[in-house]
Amino acid sequence: MRVLVTGGSGFIGSAVVPELIGAGHQVVGLARSDASAQALADAGAEVQRGSLEDLDGLRAAAAASDGVIHLAFNHDFANFAAAALANQRAIETFGAALEGSNRPLLVAAGTLGLAPGRVASERDPEPANVDSIVAPRLASLHAARSFVTRGVRTVMLRFAPSVHGDGDHGFIPIIIGIARQKGVSGYIGDGSNRWPAVHRLDAARLVRLALEASPAGSAVHAVGDEGIPIRAIAEVIGRKLSLPVVSVAPENAGEHFGWMGGFLAVDSPASSALTRELLGWQPTHAGLIEDLEGGRYFDLAAAASR
């Protein structure tokens, strides 16, 4: 297949592109910068220069493809609503270009906030209420879903909140940075709330399998660890940094963790049992705790702080 990939030079995308090419697919990668274009070319992808705001370019590139994998998102938490709106417009553009063709449109989403307090499954719909932790992105996800009835093989790629591995610059490095800054490794309340996790290479393989075989309207869960207690993560961080491990009262979470406090407090375990059954996917790489215990995260954090 000739596949248009957005975010192909990003943390997850840079694993997805070689996974696709290794399986015989032709990849066209959207690149906003010279650095991204070079990374995609070095990986063996054809480069499409442009951005998510270039809707005409997105429409033409999608129309010329056999499918689209949309991984890009501007994670500007200071202007999250605007980033979410740009994402929604890009998805609507892709869907319109693929309409009536039954070609695949795979859209990155997440498991966080799907079913707080219980184990979420692939059968759980995207939240409809505005109180969800992922509220700014909900319109994008519902827009993607709307194309299922318009002849597009839409698939929701729900990634665990912690996608870990080489090059991670997401939640875990941020938590490590906060621990260094505060002089303690914190968790909220009793720390029993759970986060799913997945290794980026396992996630990349799942994206490829979903492209090839997931039916229209399905959701797949890129989840290796179903739910790791946040306290367990804090304990490894505290031990590796030789810092005390402390409970932060919920009312003080915003002050201690900043914008991360709202995410870190959520109890949101998720299963990937149906995904494994549907696609024969089985994670084979290190889990999050094993990855943390290896020490690489702390070497990188120390280098970044110098």
Steps between C-alpha positions, in 0.01 A plus 500: 500500500601861443442651845501865601639535853484819705731525799734253335811661647356514852557262789241241396502581131874447466439141604188460285668609174771228496242246620284578197789509254635173639162340427507615139288814519594826327500790746442866422588706806370850570788726602475855628872560555825420324601279793179297476536468125856371539398250767222364281725478195768322703235247608413429137176698476390737227470852640190720469584852621219674687321534833163416657388854417557443125161343434528508121831314520356247744200439274714437194743274684219294654319466166819363344548242775358156573451604861593753767658455843455822695740514795592869502374732773635827632535429873492865600327471836503880534277520192345155498159605365654656188716193443193278533307711249783477246502125552126478444522694173779274377296187579196641324717572197641148493155348541353705216787397270447131577120507508330215314823311435510265802865598537637507857527809717685422822480775762710528814301514821559387857369273773528765773159607624301237309358334811645657816513260794453181300685309230412650162450274200497552127119493515491819708404798283685830506357710785213727403513732803700821525639407843732240351875546545527480121211741433688732258573207266156340512363691202790368290430142601127527439572658160715202411224261609247680281676384185430132574152545354646688203711223356825546692668219697556712808702340781571661836859443617471531875845531651576454869590832667855375554653393169858432605833411346795673338430867428207534742431865582148451636345456841771288664794736427281789619425320827870429547576866437244608760655261754844650440362852531296436815754276671238230560336234284130561543175320439147625566300373796578135570647454151277203420364653180620311194655593165531271200827496306643358178842484340525712183618205288204289608273797425653538153434137415140540611452803274616296203273209586204734545566657160497160337210332677289708741138540388322832458391658826730294717723620780828331582685539828877545496533378857769269632471568875130515587539727799809589704434676833643851487659436838704214348630739234583760765685240706730405213565868427574570866739207524683588180537866599561430873202717588225454760174358366208707632126530470366828365153594621250520211431866574872574459551300182479802270758691700740205513458349153370798299286405199605137551298483821169453322636211294697337779197476729287296257443130568472369146612140444431353157492153348629398160346152509266559205779660297722198555219266399409704190849555362717235663705779656718412796736749670855363512706796624572622853220623722514848651640400840768286336585790269531735798709253696746488211607854589503653152223745588710643781816530291302697241334717763835579659649595163204723418532684832865595444 
